[in-house]
Coordinates of C-alpha atoms in Angstrom, one line a residue:
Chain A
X21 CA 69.1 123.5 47.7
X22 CA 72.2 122.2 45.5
X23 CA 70.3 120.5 42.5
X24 CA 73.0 117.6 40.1
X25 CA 71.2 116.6 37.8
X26 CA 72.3 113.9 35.6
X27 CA 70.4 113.0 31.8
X28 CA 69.4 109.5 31.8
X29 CA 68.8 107.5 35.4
X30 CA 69.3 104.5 33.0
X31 CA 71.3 103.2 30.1
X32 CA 71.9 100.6 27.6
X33 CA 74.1 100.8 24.5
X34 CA 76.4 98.7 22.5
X35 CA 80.2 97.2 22.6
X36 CA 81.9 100.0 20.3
X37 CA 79.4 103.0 20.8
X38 CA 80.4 106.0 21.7
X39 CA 79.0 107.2 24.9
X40 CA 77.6 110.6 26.7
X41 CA 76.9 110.9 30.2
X42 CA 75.5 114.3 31.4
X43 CA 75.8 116.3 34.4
X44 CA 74.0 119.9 35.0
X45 CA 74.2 121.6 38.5
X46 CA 72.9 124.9 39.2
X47 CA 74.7 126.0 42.2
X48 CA 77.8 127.8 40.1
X49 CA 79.7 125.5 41.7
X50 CA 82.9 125.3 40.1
X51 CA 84.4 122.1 41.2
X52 CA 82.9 118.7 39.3
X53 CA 83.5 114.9 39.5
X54 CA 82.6 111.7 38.0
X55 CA 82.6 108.5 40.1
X56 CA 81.9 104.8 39.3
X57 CA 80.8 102.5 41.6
X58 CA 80.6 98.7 41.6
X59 CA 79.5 96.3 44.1
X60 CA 82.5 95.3 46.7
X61 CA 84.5 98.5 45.1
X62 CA 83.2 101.2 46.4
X63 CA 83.0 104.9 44.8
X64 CA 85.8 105.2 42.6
X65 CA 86.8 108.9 41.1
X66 CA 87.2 109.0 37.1
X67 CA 88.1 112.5 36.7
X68 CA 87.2 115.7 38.1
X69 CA 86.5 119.3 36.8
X70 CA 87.8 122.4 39.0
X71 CA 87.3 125.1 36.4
X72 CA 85.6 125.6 32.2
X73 CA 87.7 123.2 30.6
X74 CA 89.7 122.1 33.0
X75 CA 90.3 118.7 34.0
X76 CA 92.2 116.3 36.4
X77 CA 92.5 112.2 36.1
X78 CA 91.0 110.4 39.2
X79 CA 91.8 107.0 39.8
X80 CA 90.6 105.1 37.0
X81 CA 90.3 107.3 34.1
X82 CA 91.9 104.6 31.4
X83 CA 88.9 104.3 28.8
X84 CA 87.4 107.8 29.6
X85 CA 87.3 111.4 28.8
X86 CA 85.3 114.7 29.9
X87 CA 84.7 117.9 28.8
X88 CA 83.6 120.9 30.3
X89 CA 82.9 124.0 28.4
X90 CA 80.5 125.9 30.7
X91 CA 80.3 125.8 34.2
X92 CA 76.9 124.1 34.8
X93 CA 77.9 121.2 32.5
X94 CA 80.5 118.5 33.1
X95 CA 80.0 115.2 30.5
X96 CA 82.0 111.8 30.8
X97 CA 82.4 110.5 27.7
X98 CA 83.4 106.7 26.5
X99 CA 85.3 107.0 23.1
X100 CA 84.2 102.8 22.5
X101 CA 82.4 101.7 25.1
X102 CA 83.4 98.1 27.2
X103 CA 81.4 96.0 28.8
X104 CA 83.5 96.4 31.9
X105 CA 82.1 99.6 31.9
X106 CA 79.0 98.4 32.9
X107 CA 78.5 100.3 36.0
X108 CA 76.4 103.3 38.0
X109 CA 78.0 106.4 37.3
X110 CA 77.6 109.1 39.7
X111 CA 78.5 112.7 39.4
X112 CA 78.9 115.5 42.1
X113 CA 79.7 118.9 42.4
X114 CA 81.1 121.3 45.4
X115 CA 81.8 125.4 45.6
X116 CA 85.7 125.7 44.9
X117 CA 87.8 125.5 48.4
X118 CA 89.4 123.0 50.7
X119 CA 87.0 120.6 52.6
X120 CA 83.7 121.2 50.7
X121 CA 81.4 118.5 51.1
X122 CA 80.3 117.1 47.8
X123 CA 76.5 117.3 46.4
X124 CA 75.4 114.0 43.9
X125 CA 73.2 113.5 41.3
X126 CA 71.3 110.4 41.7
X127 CA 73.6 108.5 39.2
X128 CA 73.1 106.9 35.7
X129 CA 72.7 102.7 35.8
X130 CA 74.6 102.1 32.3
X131 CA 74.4 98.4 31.0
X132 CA 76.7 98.2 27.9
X133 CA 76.0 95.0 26.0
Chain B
X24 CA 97.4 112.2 52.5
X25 CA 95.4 110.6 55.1
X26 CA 93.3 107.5 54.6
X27 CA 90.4 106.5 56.7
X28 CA 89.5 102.8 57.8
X29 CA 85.6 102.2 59.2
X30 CA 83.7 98.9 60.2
X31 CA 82.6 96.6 56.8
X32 CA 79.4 96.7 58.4
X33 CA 76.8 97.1 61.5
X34 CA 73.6 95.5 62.5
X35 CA 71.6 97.8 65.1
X36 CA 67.7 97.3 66.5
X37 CA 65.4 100.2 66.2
X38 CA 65.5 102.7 68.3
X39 CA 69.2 102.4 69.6
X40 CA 71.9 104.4 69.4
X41 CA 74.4 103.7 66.9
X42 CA 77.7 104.5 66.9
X43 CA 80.0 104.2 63.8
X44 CA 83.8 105.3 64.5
X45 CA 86.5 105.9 61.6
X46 CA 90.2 106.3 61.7
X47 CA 92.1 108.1 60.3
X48 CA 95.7 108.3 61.5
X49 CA 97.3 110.9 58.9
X50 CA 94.7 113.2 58.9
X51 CA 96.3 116.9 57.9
X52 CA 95.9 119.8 60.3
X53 CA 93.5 122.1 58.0
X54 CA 91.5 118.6 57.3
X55 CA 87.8 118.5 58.4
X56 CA 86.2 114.8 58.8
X57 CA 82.9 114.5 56.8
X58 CA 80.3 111.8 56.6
X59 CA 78.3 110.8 54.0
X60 CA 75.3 108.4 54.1
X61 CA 73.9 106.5 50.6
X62 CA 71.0 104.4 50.1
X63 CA 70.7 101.9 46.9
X64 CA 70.4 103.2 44.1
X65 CA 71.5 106.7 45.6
X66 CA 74.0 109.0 45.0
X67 CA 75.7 109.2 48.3
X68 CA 74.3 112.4 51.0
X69 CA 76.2 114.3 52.6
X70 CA 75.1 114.2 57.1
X71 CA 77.9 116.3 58.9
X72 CA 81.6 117.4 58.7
X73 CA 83.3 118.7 61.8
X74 CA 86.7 119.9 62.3
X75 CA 87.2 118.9 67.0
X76 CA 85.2 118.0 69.5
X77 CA 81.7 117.3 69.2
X78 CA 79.6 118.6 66.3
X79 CA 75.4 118.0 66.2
X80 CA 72.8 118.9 63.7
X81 CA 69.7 117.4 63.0
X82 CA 70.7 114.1 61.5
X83 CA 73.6 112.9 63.8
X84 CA 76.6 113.6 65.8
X85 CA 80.0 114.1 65.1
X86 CA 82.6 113.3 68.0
X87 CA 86.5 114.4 67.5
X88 CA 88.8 113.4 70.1
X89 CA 91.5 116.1 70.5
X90 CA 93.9 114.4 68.9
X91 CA 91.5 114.0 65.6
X92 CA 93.3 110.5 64.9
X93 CA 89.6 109.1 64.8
X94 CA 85.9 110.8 64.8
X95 CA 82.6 108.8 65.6
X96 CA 79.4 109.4 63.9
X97 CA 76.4 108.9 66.5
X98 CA 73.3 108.1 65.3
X99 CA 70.3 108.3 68.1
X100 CA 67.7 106.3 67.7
X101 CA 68.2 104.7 64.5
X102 CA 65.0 103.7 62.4
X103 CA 64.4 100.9 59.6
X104 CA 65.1 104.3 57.0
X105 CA 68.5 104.4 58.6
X106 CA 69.6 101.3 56.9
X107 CA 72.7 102.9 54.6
X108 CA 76.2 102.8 53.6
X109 CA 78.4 105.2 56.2
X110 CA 81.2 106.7 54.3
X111 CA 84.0 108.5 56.5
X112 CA 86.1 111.0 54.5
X113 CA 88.9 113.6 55.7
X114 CA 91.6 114.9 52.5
X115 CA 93.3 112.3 50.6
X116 CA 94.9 114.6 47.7
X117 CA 95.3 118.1 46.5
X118 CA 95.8 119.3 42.7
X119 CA 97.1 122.3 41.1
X120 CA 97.6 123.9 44.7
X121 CA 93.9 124.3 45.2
X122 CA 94.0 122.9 48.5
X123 CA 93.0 119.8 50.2
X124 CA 89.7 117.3 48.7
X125 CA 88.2 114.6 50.1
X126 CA 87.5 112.5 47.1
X127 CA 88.1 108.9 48.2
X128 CA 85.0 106.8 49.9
X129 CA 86.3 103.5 50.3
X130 CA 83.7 100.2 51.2
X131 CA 82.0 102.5 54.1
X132 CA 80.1 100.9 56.5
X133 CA 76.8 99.2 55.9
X134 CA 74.9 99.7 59.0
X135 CA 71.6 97.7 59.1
X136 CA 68.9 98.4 61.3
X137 CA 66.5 95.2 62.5
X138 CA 63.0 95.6 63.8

């Protein structure tokens, strides 16, 4: 069974801070994401991973970066966290291919205050 | 790329069958439909995908009419643990030529089941 597994279920930290959200799967999946969702919003895609240090912006990627430099690891980072960034941040993985359902980690609750 | 649109939200008794039907007008020819179901607090889980007709596993069942402008997700016998979010998904964008992804959920549906 697919395990995502992300470091911290919750999260508080400070206006300015510099933030690290972690992902690890163990599938060798090579395709990553990170999602945000808020209440009334829905899921909305930040960026996504399909290869070691590749990345693609989602939606909303203004006030976010990633990096990926091995395959089971994929980390969102905020370079001065907001609170509008308050949020539960979700990240999933699928094998590389078209119409591969997508396998979450049980998302990170991060308050910024 | 396609979009899907899906019910805000359902209320179903226990035991019935539910049936939760999505759209999806624009939906490409090598596009499969897939559902995913997420409780609070959740990351979403993904039930069934299906490319025509009728698909069944365990969980649910996935129903394709031929022209694949809409699928419905049936549900039998729903319980009080079936009380989710229903997300509907078929492709919505492709990068770098590595073929079609399904990577927008929308609101879903929240389906609540009474007792």
């Amino acid at each position: 069974d697919v395990k995502v597994t992300q470091s911290s279920r919750y999260l508080v930290k400070r206006t300015g801070e510099k933030v690290f959200l972690e992902c690890v799967q163990d599938m060798d999946h090579e395709n990553m994401f990170w999602y945000r969702q808020d209440p009334g919003l829905g899921l909305r895609l930040i960026y996504f991973s399909y290869d070691v240090k590749m990345k693609e912006k989602g939606d909303i990627p203004e006030g976010y970066s990633v990096s990926r430099e091995k395959k089971e690891r994929f980390s969102l980072i905020l370079e001065s966290a907001s609170t509008n960034q308050t949020s539960m941040y979700l990240c999933a993985s699928t094998p590389a291919g078209s119409n591969q359902p997508q396998h979450f980690g049980d998302g990170t609750r991060l308050s910024i205050l | 790329l396609a979009k899907t649109t899906q019910p805000i939200s359902m209320d179903s008794y226990e035991g019935q069958e539910v049936n939760i039907t999505c759209s999806h007008n624009n939906i490409a020819t090598n596009d499969y439909i897939t559902w995913y179901q997420q409780f609070p607090s959740q990351g979403p889980r993904f039930i069934i995908q299906g490319y025509k007709t009728k698909v069944t596993n365990e969980v649910a069942s996935l129903f394709i009419p031929a022209d694949r402008k809409s699928s419905t997700l049936s549900l039998p016998r729903v319980s009080l643990s079936d009380t989710a979010v229903y997300y509907c998904l078929v492709g919505d964008r492709t990068y770098s030529g590595a073929g079609s992804y399904q990577l927008t959920f929308g609101k879903g549906t929240k389906l609540s089941v009474i007792p």
